[in-house]
mmCIF file of C-alpha atoms in Angstrom:
data_model
loop_
_atom_site.group_PDB
_atom_site.id
_atom_site.type_symbol
_atom_site.label_atom_id
_atom_site.label_comp_id
_atom_site.label_asym_id
_atom_site.label_seq_id
_atom_site.Cartn_x
_atom_site.Cartn_y
_atom_site.Cartn_z
ATOM 1 C CA SER A 1 -12.958 9.268 8.842
ATOM 2 C CA TYR A 2 -12.847 5.491 8.536
ATOM 3 C CA GLU A 3 -10.388 2.942 9.923
ATOM 4 C CA LEU A 4 -9.611 -0.666 9.113
ATOM 5 C CA THR A 5 -9.017 -3.083 12.007
ATOM 6 C CA GLN A 6 -7.076 -6.349 11.778
ATOM 7 C CA PRO A 7 -6.000 -8.828 14.472
ATOM 8 C CA PRO A 8 -2.287 -8.398 15.218
ATOM 9 C CA SER A 9 -1.494 -12.060 14.780
ATOM 10 C CA VAL A 10 -2.842 -15.370 13.508
ATOM 11 C CA SER A 11 -1.146 -18.748 13.903
ATOM 12 C CA VAL A 12 -1.839 -21.967 12.025
ATOM 13 C CA SER A 13 -0.161 -25.302 11.404
ATOM 14 C CA PRO A 14 0.980 -26.265 7.911
ATOM 15 C CA GLY A 15 -1.870 -27.623 5.820
ATOM 16 C CA GLN A 16 -4.518 -25.921 7.907
ATOM 17 C CA THR A 17 -6.685 -22.970 6.872
ATOM 18 C CA ALA A 18 -5.813 -19.444 7.963
ATOM 19 C CA ARG A 19 -8.455 -16.734 8.115
ATOM 20 C CA ILE A 20 -7.496 -13.098 8.554
ATOM 21 C CA THR A 21 -10.243 -10.577 9.105
ATOM 22 C CA CYS A 22 -10.446 -6.864 8.451
ATOM 23 C CA SER A 23 -13.292 -4.737 9.732
ATOM 24 C CA GLY A 24 -14.343 -1.218 8.879
ATOM 25 C CA ASP A 25 -17.408 0.871 8.207
ATOM 26 C CA THR A 26 -16.226 1.739 4.695
ATOM 27 C CA LEU A 27 -16.187 -1.907 3.601
ATOM 28 C CA PRO A 28 -19.880 -2.243 2.685
ATOM 29 C CA LYS A 29 -19.382 0.612 0.228
ATOM 30 C CA GLN A 30 -15.837 0.088 -1.027
ATOM 31 C CA TYR A 31 -13.793 -2.846 -2.269
ATOM 32 C CA ALA A 32 -11.098 -4.445 -0.162
ATOM 33 C CA TYR A 33 -7.613 -5.440 -1.231
ATOM 34 C CA TRP A 34 -5.056 -7.674 0.473
ATOM 35 C CA TYR A 35 -1.259 -7.485 0.403
ATOM 36 C CA GLN A 36 1.373 -9.954 1.551
ATOM 37 C CA GLN A 37 4.665 -8.590 2.844
ATOM 38 C CA LYS A 38 7.626 -10.779 3.709
ATOM 39 C CA PRO A 39 10.597 -9.389 5.668
ATOM 40 C CA GLY A 40 12.688 -7.024 3.618
ATOM 41 C CA GLN A 41 10.358 -7.227 0.627
ATOM 42 C CA ALA A 42 7.827 -4.918 -0.981
ATOM 43 C CA PRO A 43 4.131 -5.664 -0.450
ATOM 44 C CA LEU A 44 2.553 -8.017 -2.985
ATOM 45 C CA LEU A 45 -1.098 -7.750 -4.012
ATOM 46 C CA VAL A 46 -2.814 -11.101 -3.418
ATOM 47 C CA ILE A 47 -6.531 -10.160 -3.596
ATOM 48 C CA TYR A 48 -8.323 -7.255 -5.273
ATOM 49 C CA LYS A 49 -11.987 -6.215 -5.443
ATOM 50 C CA ASP A 50 -12.799 -8.295 -2.327
ATOM 51 C CA SER A 51 -12.285 -11.693 -3.933
ATOM 52 C CA GLU A 52 -10.384 -11.479 -7.216
ATOM 53 C CA ARG A 53 -6.968 -13.085 -7.454
ATOM 54 C CA PRO A 54 -4.222 -11.464 -9.574
ATOM 55 C CA SER A 55 -2.395 -13.551 -12.119
ATOM 56 C CA GLY A 56 0.300 -15.663 -10.508
ATOM 57 C CA ILE A 57 -1.246 -15.787 -7.034
ATOM 58 C CA PRO A 58 -1.878 -19.372 -5.883
ATOM 59 C CA GLU A 59 -5.470 -20.588 -5.734
ATOM 60 C CA ARG A 60 -5.156 -21.225 -2.010
ATOM 61 C CA PHE A 61 -5.550 -17.478 -1.491
ATOM 62 C CA SER A 62 -9.170 -16.310 -1.517
ATOM 63 C CA GLY A 63 -11.160 -13.361 -0.265
ATOM 64 C CA SER A 64 -14.707 -12.774 0.861
ATOM 65 C CA SER A 65 -16.839 -9.917 2.092
ATOM 66 C CA SER A 66 -19.824 -9.660 4.412
ATOM 67 C CA GLY A 67 -21.019 -6.277 5.549
ATOM 68 C CA THR A 68 -18.332 -4.479 7.499
ATOM 69 C CA ILE A 69 -15.952 -7.468 7.553
ATOM 70 C CA VAL A 70 -13.732 -8.838 4.809
ATOM 71 C CA THR A 71 -11.751 -12.033 5.166
ATOM 72 C CA LEU A 72 -8.575 -13.332 3.556
ATOM 73 C CA THR A 73 -8.532 -17.119 3.587
ATOM 74 C CA ILE A 74 -5.419 -19.166 2.918
ATOM 75 C CA SER A 75 -6.266 -22.836 2.429
ATOM 76 C CA GLY A 76 -3.614 -25.483 2.944
ATOM 77 C CA VAL A 77 -1.156 -23.007 4.461
ATOM 78 C CA GLN A 78 2.472 -23.514 3.527
ATOM 79 C CA ALA A 79 5.580 -22.382 5.367
ATOM 80 C CA GLU A 80 6.220 -19.825 2.625
ATOM 81 C CA ASP A 81 2.944 -18.088 3.470
ATOM 82 C CA GLU A 82 4.384 -16.820 6.747
ATOM 83 C CA ALA A 83 4.273 -13.038 6.342
ATOM 84 C CA ASP A 84 2.492 -9.845 7.319
ATOM 85 C CA TYR A 85 -0.858 -9.311 5.610
ATOM 86 C CA TYR A 86 -2.478 -5.909 5.157
ATOM 87 C CA CYS A 87 -5.999 -5.087 4.092
ATOM 88 C CA GLN A 88 -6.654 -1.913 2.152
ATOM 89 C CA SER A 89 -9.705 0.038 1.108
ATOM 90 C CA VAL A 90 -10.630 3.648 0.405
ATOM 91 C CA ASP A 91 -12.502 6.435 2.117
ATOM 92 C CA SER A 92 -14.329 8.703 -0.268
ATOM 93 C CA SER A 93 -16.726 10.174 2.266
ATOM 94 C CA ASP A 94 -15.013 13.564 2.132
ATOM 95 C CA THR A 95 -11.902 13.552 -0.016
ATOM 96 C CA TYR A 96 -10.608 10.364 -1.584
ATOM 97 C CA HIS A 97 -7.886 8.631 0.324
ATOM 98 C CA VAL A 98 -6.475 5.162 0.736
ATOM 99 C CA LEU A 99 -6.731 3.251 4.023
ATOM 100 C CA PHE A 100 -4.542 0.398 5.262
ATOM 101 C CA GLY A 101 -5.291 -1.905 8.124
ATOM 102 C CA GLY A 102 -2.683 -2.263 10.841
ATOM 103 C CA GLY A 103 -1.488 -5.597 9.506
ATOM 104 C CA THR A 104 -1.668 -9.201 10.704
ATOM 105 C CA ARG A 105 1.395 -11.365 11.264
ATOM 106 C CA LEU A 106 0.675 -14.892 10.026
ATOM 107 C CA THR A 107 2.821 -17.473 11.793
ATOM 108 C CA VAL A 108 3.051 -20.997 10.422
ATOM 109 C CA LEU A 109 3.729 -23.235 13.398
ATOM 110 C CA GLN B 1 6.296 -5.189 -17.008
ATOM 111 C CA VAL B 2 6.155 -1.947 -15.054
ATOM 112 C CA GLN B 3 8.965 -1.390 -12.575
ATOM 113 C CA LEU B 4 9.433 1.448 -10.108
ATOM 114 C CA GLN B 5 12.619 2.654 -8.456
ATOM 115 C CA GLU B 6 12.883 5.192 -5.649
ATOM 116 C CA SER B 7 15.849 7.520 -5.270
ATOM 117 C CA GLY B 8 16.838 10.303 -2.926
ATOM 118 C CA PRO B 9 18.771 11.135 0.247
ATOM 119 C CA GLY B 10 18.765 8.545 3.001
ATOM 120 C CA LEU B 11 19.294 11.119 5.733
ATOM 121 C CA VAL B 12 17.351 14.326 6.323
ATOM 122 C CA LYS B 13 17.784 16.793 9.162
ATOM 123 C CA PRO B 14 14.887 17.618 11.498
ATOM 124 C CA SER B 15 12.748 20.512 10.232
ATOM 125 C CA GLY B 16 14.118 19.910 6.744
ATOM 126 C CA THR B 17 12.399 18.648 3.597
ATOM 127 C CA LEU B 18 12.346 15.034 2.499
ATOM 128 C CA SER B 19 12.514 14.750 -1.302
ATOM 129 C CA LEU B 20 12.240 11.491 -3.228
ATOM 130 C CA THR B 21 11.785 10.562 -6.870
ATOM 131 C CA CYS B 22 10.261 7.455 -8.382
ATOM 132 C CA ALA B 23 11.373 6.428 -11.858
ATOM 133 C CA VAL B 24 8.875 4.396 -13.872
ATOM 134 C CA SER B 25 10.099 1.905 -16.458
ATOM 135 C CA GLY B 26 8.268 -0.591 -18.643
ATOM 136 C CA GLY B 27 5.237 1.681 -18.765
ATOM 137 C CA SER B 28 4.205 5.288 -19.222
ATOM 138 C CA ILE B 29 3.533 7.777 -16.464
ATOM 139 C CA SER B 30 0.632 8.850 -18.686
ATOM 140 C CA ASP B 31 -1.142 5.491 -18.394
ATOM 141 C CA ASN B 32 -4.661 5.523 -16.931
ATOM 142 C CA VAL B 33 -3.460 4.826 -13.382
ATOM 143 C CA TRP B 34 -2.503 6.742 -10.260
ATOM 144 C CA TRP B 35 1.031 6.890 -8.884
ATOM 145 C CA SER B 36 1.327 6.500 -5.129
ATOM 146 C CA TRP B 37 3.677 7.013 -2.216
ATOM 147 C CA VAL B 38 3.410 4.765 0.853
ATOM 148 C CA ARG B 39 5.658 4.692 3.905
ATOM 149 C CA GLN B 40 6.406 2.166 6.637
ATOM 150 C CA PRO B 41 8.163 3.161 9.875
ATOM 151 C CA PRO B 42 10.583 0.495 11.124
ATOM 152 C CA GLY B 43 8.632 -2.391 12.617
ATOM 153 C CA LYS B 44 5.273 -0.786 11.916
ATOM 154 C CA GLY B 45 2.506 -0.923 9.328
ATOM 155 C CA LEU B 46 1.847 0.720 5.979
ATOM 156 C CA GLU B 47 0.753 4.366 5.763
ATOM 157 C CA TRP B 48 -0.530 5.836 2.513
ATOM 158 C CA ILE B 49 0.924 9.285 1.834
ATOM 159 C CA GLY B 50 -0.808 10.275 -1.377
ATOM 160 C CA GLU B 51 -0.986 9.827 -5.120
ATOM 161 C CA ILE B 52 -1.015 11.669 -8.410
ATOM 162 C CA TYR B 53 -2.533 11.236 -11.871
ATOM 163 C CA HIS B 54 -0.549 12.238 -14.948
ATOM 164 C CA SER B 55 -2.844 15.249 -15.380
ATOM 165 C CA GLY B 56 -1.541 16.576 -12.083
ATOM 166 C CA SER B 57 -4.606 15.710 -9.998
ATOM 167 C CA THR B 58 -3.620 14.644 -6.500
ATOM 168 C CA ALA B 59 -5.045 12.967 -3.404
ATOM 169 C CA TYR B 60 -3.350 13.162 -0.021
ATOM 170 C CA ASN B 61 -3.605 11.536 3.383
ATOM 171 C CA PRO B 62 -5.515 14.086 5.479
ATOM 172 C CA SER B 63 -3.056 13.630 8.345
ATOM 173 C CA LEU B 64 -0.101 14.627 6.144
ATOM 174 C CA LYS B 65 -1.761 16.934 3.646
ATOM 175 C CA SER B 66 -0.367 20.176 5.061
ATOM 176 C CA ARG B 67 3.218 18.949 4.580
ATOM 177 C CA VAL B 68 3.046 16.868 1.382
ATOM 178 C CA THR B 69 3.421 17.711 -2.273
ATOM 179 C CA ILE B 70 3.459 15.076 -5.010
ATOM 180 C CA SER B 71 4.362 16.111 -8.545
ATOM 181 C CA VAL B 72 4.816 14.406 -11.906
ATOM 182 C CA ASP B 73 7.413 14.907 -14.633
ATOM 183 C CA LYS B 74 6.091 13.356 -17.827
ATOM 184 C CA SER B 75 9.236 14.186 -19.798
ATOM 185 C CA LYS B 76 11.284 12.007 -17.433
ATOM 186 C CA ASN B 77 8.563 9.409 -16.793
ATOM 187 C CA GLN B 78 8.829 9.933 -13.051
ATOM 188 C CA PHE B 79 7.014 11.380 -10.089
ATOM 189 C CA SER B 80 8.234 12.930 -6.866
ATOM 190 C CA LEU B 81 7.442 13.385 -3.185
ATOM 191 C CA ASN B 82 8.221 16.368 -1.006
ATOM 192 C CA LEU B 83 7.519 16.219 2.735
ATOM 193 C CA THR B 84 8.300 19.360 4.687
ATOM 194 C CA SER B 85 9.055 20.050 8.358
ATOM 195 C CA VAL B 86 10.150 16.489 9.033
ATOM 196 C CA THR B 87 10.707 15.024 12.495
ATOM 197 C CA ALA B 88 11.998 11.702 13.759
ATOM 198 C CA ALA B 89 8.447 10.372 13.390
ATOM 199 C CA ASP B 90 8.874 10.631 9.616
ATOM 200 C CA THR B 91 11.691 8.068 9.644
ATOM 201 C CA ALA B 92 10.451 5.217 7.478
ATOM 202 C CA VAL B 93 10.897 3.147 4.362
ATOM 203 C CA TYR B 94 9.279 5.170 1.582
ATOM 204 C CA SER B 95 7.891 3.224 -1.378
ATOM 205 C CA CYS B 96 6.370 4.290 -4.636
ATOM 206 C CA ALA B 97 3.720 2.188 -6.336
ATOM 207 C CA ARG B 98 1.167 2.123 -9.116
ATOM 208 C CA ASP B 99 -2.486 2.341 -8.061
ATOM 209 C CA VAL B 100 -4.768 0.818 -10.672
ATOM 210 C CA ARG B 101 -7.712 1.718 -8.437
ATOM 211 C CA ASP B 102 -10.189 -1.191 -8.712
ATOM 212 C CA ARG B 103 -7.350 -3.606 -9.482
ATOM 213 C CA GLY B 104 -5.243 -2.636 -6.484
ATOM 214 C CA ILE B 105 -1.823 -1.163 -5.827
ATOM 215 C CA ALA B 106 0.818 -3.002 -7.836
ATOM 216 C CA PRO B 107 3.635 -3.161 -8.492
ATOM 217 C CA TRP B 108 5.618 -1.525 -5.720
ATOM 218 C CA GLY B 109 9.166 -0.239 -5.710
ATOM 219 C CA GLN B 110 11.600 -1.874 -3.321
ATOM 220 C CA GLY B 111 11.455 1.132 -1.014
ATOM 221 C CA THR B 112 14.138 3.402 0.380
ATOM 222 C CA LEU B 113 14.883 4.064 4.025
ATOM 223 C CA VAL B 114 14.869 7.718 4.990
ATOM 224 C CA THR B 115 16.146 8.581 8.439
ATOM 225 C CA VAL B 116 15.420 11.942 10.049
ATOM 226 C CA SER B 117 18.301 12.810 12.340
ATOM 227 C CA SER B 118 20.728 15.619 13.013
#
């Protein structure tokens, strides 16, 4: 079965660009999705189908894909972007099931 | 817009069965989407449990499949989770959500903490 691997933490200063990676062998074949989770809140979808942004998500959030690695980029990071970020994809090699990465804590210095 | 609300006991005894229900409002359980359960142990990451389509088709996490049943009640516009033979490792916030497949999992319910303890 497949796994998704994320760095445990990323730190950036306000106004800088944060890049959070997610790697996995399923990613060349399946789309990736990204979720933002703030303490005590439900996850919020910020990117779908590798690079699409849902309505209401700020333009500073973007996604990209290259082979086995997908990247969530947050340009001009703001203090309110401090949160845990999870990548998600699917494994349909045997039976269909959803995969989550372990999560990355974004700290805004 | 679609909203989801979990309900069920907050405390379950070891070896017992965890049972939760998710009420869907602002949309129909018979929409062309899947309805998911995800859990998050305290201080840890997200774990997908499984999901169901209104027809009754299901998909489960292979690591939990032997203990999980997800069902749908179209008359009440809700779906449910049963997890058997629970242990302390099943203590988590359990959330229900709508999986629109290529458009991602959204929205999510607020989640409910279930503690497994005697």
